[in-house]
Amino acid sequence: MIKFDKVNTLIEKNNLDALLIMSDYNRRYLTGFTGSSGAVVITKENRYLISDFRYKAQAVKQADEFEFVLQNKGLLDFITEFFEEKKLRTIGFEGQHVNYNTYEQLDSRFNLVPMTNEVETIRMYKTSEEVSLIRKACEIADETYDHILKFIKPGQTELEVRNELESHMRKLGAEGSSFDIIVASGYRGALPHGVASDKKIESGDMVTIDFGAYYNGYASDITRSFGVGSVTEEMEKVHGIVLTSQLAALEKVKSGMTGKEADAIARDIITEHGYGECFGHSLGHGLGLEVHEMPGLSKASDTILEKDMCITVEPGIYIDGVGGVRIEDDCIVTESGLEKLSNSSKELFII
């Protein structure tokens, strides 16, 4: 598989005897193993999945391209002895995931080489199978949005709406929410990450919901803003500006563009309308096994967008004490532009 070719290139380029993977998402990505404990060791000739007796049958079934190694003591002590037994001395490790105690124990015996974000870089490029799973997660979110528009009534709390969003996604086959669901109504809409509270939704509120589903390990992440009863002229105007900026980005973002250039497409429109200071976050981020992955689409990102990267496009405007609007879709980068994976309506809906 292509991902193993890339891992082998990492090993050869850095003159490693082995690459050690201990983080949950990278372990699952490389092996398909969904257990909660274990380590991956990849050498030039072999691939090993180390875990304890609880996961033996599961690991053998899920990680069929790996040799299962039964761990019979603490994981770190076992890894240390395994490296010694196999005469593996120069070890690549996940610099951003390994804690100090693990580093200290391994560094006292082996030559450690940090491979910070190297596997995450490989993960940026999605296979057709991964895209299919993300697409299904988006379909669940889209259908759930349609449902929630029929469910919401003035007087309900944001927490009630959050619970209904999660419950409905599970009914449609989701494993659960891909992150802590945001429901921000009225003045709380000015909080970009305003997770659901006990505030009651009132007539006249603009409501922003940001949610997503996990489906077979892959995430969706969509945001919609809508009104209850009515909205003010200013919030209607803000919704129109955000939608215009998002549609422009969806049309113009393409392979070969930097994250910084992509961000500017929407940001410039919002700035031209006088709300530049009210758009304080990036245009988007990568999406896959994690809800936030590489690449970033921000004012500081020099990462070049390429075919098969999965990204979000989510401009927003937030006005302190008044409210906010964010609109977000999930997309796959193609040779000619973006293919949208989420498809629920973005027009201003008034309940």
mmCIF file of N, CA, C and O in Angstrom, residues 182 184-194 206-210 223-225 234-235 238-239 241-242 245 267 270 274-284 313-328:
data_model
loop_
_atom_site.group_PDB
_atom_site.id
_atom_site.type_symbol
_atom_site.label_atom_id
_atom_site.label_comp_id
_atom_site.label_asym_id
_atom_site.label_seq_id
_atom_site.Cartn_x
_atom_site.Cartn_y
_atom_site.Cartn_z
ATOM 1 N N ILE A 182 -21.292 22.023 19.504
ATOM 2 C CA ILE A 182 -21.503 23.441 19.777
ATOM 3 C C ILE A 182 -22.946 23.804 19.428
ATOM 4 O O ILE A 182 -23.418 23.546 18.317
ATOM 5 N N ALA A 184 -24.865 27.428 20.030
ATOM 6 C CA ALA A 184 -24.691 28.777 20.555
ATOM 7 C C ALA A 184 -25.799 29.666 20.009
ATOM 8 O O ALA A 184 -25.855 29.938 18.807
ATOM 9 N N SER A 185 -26.678 30.122 20.884
ATOM 10 C CA SER A 185 -27.846 30.899 20.462
ATOM 11 C C SER A 185 -27.753 32.331 20.962
ATOM 12 O O SER A 185 -27.171 32.618 22.010
ATOM 13 N N GLY A 186 -28.367 33.239 20.186
ATOM 14 C CA GLY A 186 -28.398 34.634 20.588
ATOM 15 C C GLY A 186 -27.012 35.200 20.804
ATOM 16 O O GLY A 186 -26.114 34.990 19.993
ATOM 17 N N TYR A 187 -26.820 35.901 21.922
ATOM 18 C CA TYR A 187 -25.526 36.528 22.210
ATOM 19 C C TYR A 187 -24.398 35.513 22.338
ATOM 20 O O TYR A 187 -23.237 35.834 22.099
ATOM 21 N N ARG A 188 -24.726 34.263 22.664
ATOM 22 C CA ARG A 188 -23.690 33.236 22.792
ATOM 23 C C ARG A 188 -23.124 32.828 21.436
ATOM 24 O O ARG A 188 -22.085 32.179 21.358
ATOM 25 N N GLY A 189 -23.791 33.212 20.361
ATOM 26 C CA GLY A 189 -23.274 32.938 19.027
ATOM 27 C C GLY A 189 -21.967 33.649 18.744
ATOM 28 O O GLY A 189 -21.265 33.311 17.785
ATOM 29 N N ALA A 190 -21.620 34.639 19.570
ATOM 30 C CA ALA A 190 -20.340 35.331 19.421
ATOM 31 C C ALA A 190 -19.180 34.484 19.919
ATOM 32 O O ALA A 190 -18.017 34.868 19.752
ATOM 33 N N LEU A 191 -19.484 33.334 20.540
ATOM 34 C CA LEU A 191 -18.442 32.424 21.019
ATOM 35 C C LEU A 191 -18.201 31.360 19.950
ATOM 36 O O LEU A 191 -19.031 30.463 19.773
ATOM 37 N N PRO A 192 -17.075 31.416 19.231
ATOM 38 C CA PRO A 192 -16.844 30.429 18.164
ATOM 39 C C PRO A 192 -16.916 28.983 18.648
ATOM 40 O O PRO A 192 -17.364 28.104 17.911
ATOM 41 N N HIS A 193 -16.502 28.735 19.886
ATOM 42 C CA HIS A 193 -16.565 27.382 20.448
ATOM 43 C C HIS A 193 -17.505 27.348 21.643
ATOM 44 O O HIS A 193 -17.190 26.793 22.694
ATOM 45 N N GLY A 194 -18.682 27.944 21.466
ATOM 46 C CA GLY A 194 -19.665 27.996 22.541
ATOM 47 C C GLY A 194 -20.404 26.680 22.683
ATOM 48 O O GLY A 194 -21.506 26.498 22.147
ATOM 49 N N MET A 206 -30.368 34.120 16.585
ATOM 50 C CA MET A 206 -29.629 33.382 15.562
ATOM 51 C C MET A 206 -28.954 32.236 16.303
ATOM 52 O O MET A 206 -28.361 32.436 17.373
ATOM 53 N N VAL A 207 -29.048 31.044 15.767
ATOM 54 C CA VAL A 207 -28.481 29.858 16.419
ATOM 55 C C VAL A 207 -27.416 29.249 15.512
ATOM 56 O O VAL A 207 -27.660 29.035 14.319
ATOM 57 N N THR A 208 -26.260 28.985 16.073
ATOM 58 C CA THR A 208 -25.194 28.298 15.341
ATOM 59 C C THR A 208 -24.997 26.918 15.953
ATOM 60 O O THR A 208 -24.832 26.786 17.169
ATOM 61 N N ILE A 209 -25.050 25.893 15.114
ATOM 62 C CA ILE A 209 -24.749 24.532 15.574
ATOM 63 C C ILE A 209 -23.571 23.995 14.766
ATOM 64 O O ILE A 209 -23.537 24.086 13.550
ATOM 65 N N ASP A 210 -22.590 23.490 15.484
ATOM 66 C CA ASP A 210 -21.373 22.922 14.893
ATOM 67 C C ASP A 210 -21.263 21.511 15.439
ATOM 68 O O ASP A 210 -21.100 21.310 16.644
ATOM 69 N N THR A 223 -21.117 23.072 10.118
ATOM 70 C CA THR A 223 -21.715 24.155 10.903
ATOM 71 C C THR A 223 -22.797 24.832 10.071
ATOM 72 O O THR A 223 -22.610 25.085 8.886
ATOM 73 N N ARG A 224 -23.906 25.120 10.727
ATOM 74 C CA ARG A 224 -24.990 25.868 10.112
ATOM 75 C C ARG A 224 -25.505 26.904 11.117
ATOM 76 O O ARG A 224 -25.499 26.660 12.326
ATOM 77 N N SER A 225 -25.963 28.044 10.593
ATOM 78 C CA SER A 225 -26.581 29.085 11.421
ATOM 79 C C SER A 225 -27.969 29.388 10.875
ATOM 80 O O SER A 225 -28.146 29.516 9.660
ATOM 81 N N GLU A 234 -29.183 43.182 10.984
ATOM 82 C CA GLU A 234 -27.732 43.022 11.013
ATOM 83 C C GLU A 234 -27.342 41.554 10.924
ATOM 84 O O GLU A 234 -26.435 41.195 10.154
ATOM 85 N N MET A 235 -28.029 40.682 11.673
ATOM 86 C CA MET A 235 -27.665 39.273 11.642
ATOM 87 C C MET A 235 -28.014 38.637 10.294
ATOM 88 O O MET A 235 -27.311 37.752 9.818
ATOM 89 N N VAL A 238 -25.140 39.705 8.152
ATOM 90 C CA VAL A 238 -23.940 38.947 8.502
ATOM 91 C C VAL A 238 -24.011 37.538 7.907
ATOM 92 O O VAL A 238 -23.026 37.019 7.360
ATOM 93 N N HIS A 239 -25.168 36.914 8.002
ATOM 94 C CA HIS A 239 -25.324 35.578 7.422
ATOM 95 C C HIS A 239 -25.042 35.615 5.920
ATOM 96 O O HIS A 239 -24.341 34.733 5.385
ATOM 97 N N ILE A 241 -23.133 37.706 4.263
ATOM 98 C CA ILE A 241 -21.694 37.920 4.022
ATOM 99 C C ILE A 241 -20.920 36.621 4.226
ATOM 100 O O ILE A 241 -20.061 36.260 3.410
ATOM 101 N N VAL A 242 -21.221 35.922 5.317
ATOM 102 C CA VAL A 242 -20.515 34.663 5.592
ATOM 103 C C VAL A 242 -20.792 33.650 4.485
ATOM 104 O O VAL A 242 -19.875 32.968 3.999
ATOM 105 N N SER A 245 -18.841 34.553 1.357
ATOM 106 C CA SER A 245 -17.411 34.264 1.492
ATOM 107 C C SER A 245 -17.147 32.763 1.426
ATOM 108 O O SER A 245 -16.152 32.320 0.842
ATOM 109 N N ARG A 267 -11.516 35.554 3.743
ATOM 110 C CA ARG A 267 -11.183 36.638 4.675
ATOM 111 C C ARG A 267 -11.272 38.003 3.999
ATOM 112 O O ARG A 267 -11.747 38.974 4.596
ATOM 113 N N ILE A 270 -14.922 39.127 3.782
ATOM 114 C CA ILE A 270 -15.441 39.549 5.087
ATOM 115 C C ILE A 270 -14.841 40.893 5.487
ATOM 116 O O ILE A 270 -15.542 41.776 6.008
ATOM 117 N N GLY A 274 -16.345 45.069 6.183
ATOM 118 C CA GLY A 274 -16.165 45.742 7.464
ATOM 119 C C GLY A 274 -16.162 44.851 8.687
ATOM 120 O O GLY A 274 -16.187 45.355 9.813
ATOM 121 N N TYR A 275 -16.075 43.528 8.480
ATOM 122 C CA TYR A 275 -16.128 42.607 9.613
ATOM 123 C C TYR A 275 -14.840 41.803 9.787
ATOM 124 O O TYR A 275 -14.839 40.750 10.427
ATOM 125 N N GLY A 276 -13.739 42.304 9.229
ATOM 126 C CA GLY A 276 -12.492 41.560 9.285
ATOM 127 C C GLY A 276 -12.055 41.210 10.690
ATOM 128 O O GLY A 276 -11.574 40.095 10.960
ATOM 129 N N GLU A 277 -12.226 42.142 11.631
ATOM 130 C CA GLU A 277 -11.806 41.889 13.006
ATOM 131 C C GLU A 277 -12.726 40.904 13.723
ATOM 132 O O GLU A 277 -12.403 40.438 14.816
ATOM 133 N N CYS A 278 -13.856 40.594 13.103
ATOM 134 C CA CYS A 278 -14.805 39.660 13.714
ATOM 135 C C CYS A 278 -14.624 38.222 13.203
ATOM 136 O O CYS A 278 -15.429 37.335 13.540
ATOM 137 N N PHE A 279 -13.620 38.018 12.366
ATOM 138 C CA PHE A 279 -13.293 36.674 11.860
ATOM 139 C C PHE A 279 -11.913 36.323 12.399
ATOM 140 O O PHE A 279 -10.900 36.582 11.765
ATOM 141 N N GLY A 280 -11.868 35.736 13.578
ATOM 142 C CA GLY A 280 -10.604 35.551 14.276
ATOM 143 C C GLY A 280 -9.968 34.189 14.153
ATOM 144 O O GLY A 280 -8.841 33.989 14.625
ATOM 145 N N HIS A 281 -10.646 33.220 13.540
ATOM 146 C CA HIS A 281 -10.053 31.892 13.402
ATOM 147 C C HIS A 281 -9.687 31.631 11.950
ATOM 148 O O HIS A 281 -9.889 32.472 11.073
ATOM 149 N N SER A 282 -9.140 30.477 11.675
ATOM 150 C CA SER A 282 -8.711 30.141 10.314
ATOM 151 C C SER A 282 -9.912 29.718 9.464
ATOM 152 O O SER A 282 -10.996 29.419 9.983
ATOM 153 N N LEU A 283 -9.697 29.660 8.156
ATOM 154 C CA LEU A 283 -10.764 29.259 7.248
ATOM 155 C C LEU A 283 -11.110 27.786 7.398
ATOM 156 O O LEU A 283 -12.261 27.394 7.200
ATOM 157 N N GLY A 284 -10.131 26.957 7.741
ATOM 158 C CA GLY A 284 -10.439 25.537 7.833
ATOM 159 C C GLY A 284 -9.265 24.705 8.298
ATOM 160 O O GLY A 284 -8.209 25.214 8.672
ATOM 161 N N VAL A 313 -14.176 24.062 5.178
ATOM 162 C CA VAL A 313 -14.213 25.471 4.756
ATOM 163 C C VAL A 313 -15.258 26.136 5.630
ATOM 164 O O VAL A 313 -16.457 25.882 5.476
ATOM 165 N N GLU A 314 -14.825 27.008 6.568
ATOM 166 C CA GLU A 314 -15.737 27.479 7.615
ATOM 167 C C GLU A 314 -15.492 28.925 8.057
ATOM 168 O O GLU A 314 -15.071 29.173 9.190
ATOM 169 N N PRO A 315 -15.763 29.895 7.204
ATOM 170 C CA PRO A 315 -15.651 31.282 7.648
ATOM 171 C C PRO A 315 -16.740 31.624 8.662
ATOM 172 O O PRO A 315 -17.788 30.968 8.715
ATOM 173 N N GLY A 316 -16.486 32.653 9.457
ATOM 174 C CA GLY A 316 -17.481 33.063 10.438
ATOM 175 C C GLY A 316 -17.307 34.529 10.824
ATOM 176 O O GLY A 316 -16.240 35.116 10.631
ATOM 177 N N ILE A 317 -18.357 35.106 11.359
ATOM 178 C CA ILE A 317 -18.335 36.466 11.897
ATOM 179 C C ILE A 317 -18.961 36.413 13.288
ATOM 180 O O ILE A 317 -20.055 35.844 13.464
ATOM 181 N N TYR A 318 -18.277 37.021 14.262
ATOM 182 C CA TYR A 318 -18.705 36.966 15.661
ATOM 183 C C TYR A 318 -18.681 38.368 16.250
ATOM 184 O O TYR A 318 -17.633 39.024 16.248
ATOM 185 N N ILE A 319 -19.829 38.823 16.746
ATOM 186 C CA ILE A 319 -19.972 40.177 17.257
ATOM 187 C C ILE A 319 -20.299 40.089 18.747
ATOM 188 O O ILE A 319 -21.378 39.609 19.131
ATOM 189 N N ASP A 320 -19.375 40.530 19.581
ATOM 190 C CA ASP A 320 -19.544 40.429 21.033
ATOM 191 C C ASP A 320 -20.850 41.055 21.485
ATOM 192 O O ASP A 320 -21.199 42.175 21.084
ATOM 193 N N GLY A 321 -21.574 40.317 22.316
ATOM 194 C CA GLY A 321 -22.815 40.816 22.869
ATOM 195 C C GLY A 321 -23.999 40.759 21.937
ATOM 196 O O GLY A 321 -25.139 41.060 22.337
ATOM 197 N N VAL A 322 -23.782 40.392 20.690
ATOM 198 C CA VAL A 322 -24.855 40.369 19.687
ATOM 199 C C VAL A 322 -25.122 38.958 19.188
ATOM 200 O O VAL A 322 -26.226 38.432 19.287
ATOM 201 N N GLY A 323 -24.113 38.317 18.643
ATOM 202 C CA GLY A 323 -24.279 36.969 18.116
ATOM 203 C C GLY A 323 -23.254 36.664 17.047
ATOM 204 O O GLY A 323 -22.296 37.428 16.849
ATOM 205 N N GLY A 324 -23.453 35.571 16.348
ATOM 206 C CA GLY A 324 -22.493 35.187 15.321
ATOM 207 C C GLY A 324 -23.077 34.239 14.301
ATOM 208 O O GLY A 324 -24.176 33.704 14.472
ATOM 209 N N VAL A 325 -22.307 34.044 13.238
ATOM 210 C CA VAL A 325 -22.681 33.138 12.153
ATOM 211 C C VAL A 325 -21.429 32.402 11.693
ATOM 212 O O VAL A 325 -20.373 33.010 11.503
ATOM 213 N N ARG A 326 -21.534 31.101 11.518
ATOM 214 C CA ARG A 326 -20.479 30.323 10.870
ATOM 215 C C ARG A 326 -21.150 29.311 9.953
ATOM 216 O O ARG A 326 -22.190 28.754 10.297
ATOM 217 N N ILE A 327 -20.565 29.093 8.795
ATOM 218 C CA ILE A 327 -21.065 28.106 7.838
ATOM 219 C C ILE A 327 -19.885 27.234 7.423
ATOM 220 O O ILE A 327 -18.865 27.749 6.968
ATOM 221 N N GLU A 328 -20.052 25.928 7.545
ATOM 222 C CA GLU A 328 -18.926 25.006 7.328
ATOM 223 C C GLU A 328 -19.356 23.776 6.530
ATOM 224 O O GLU A 328 -20.377 23.164 6.822
#
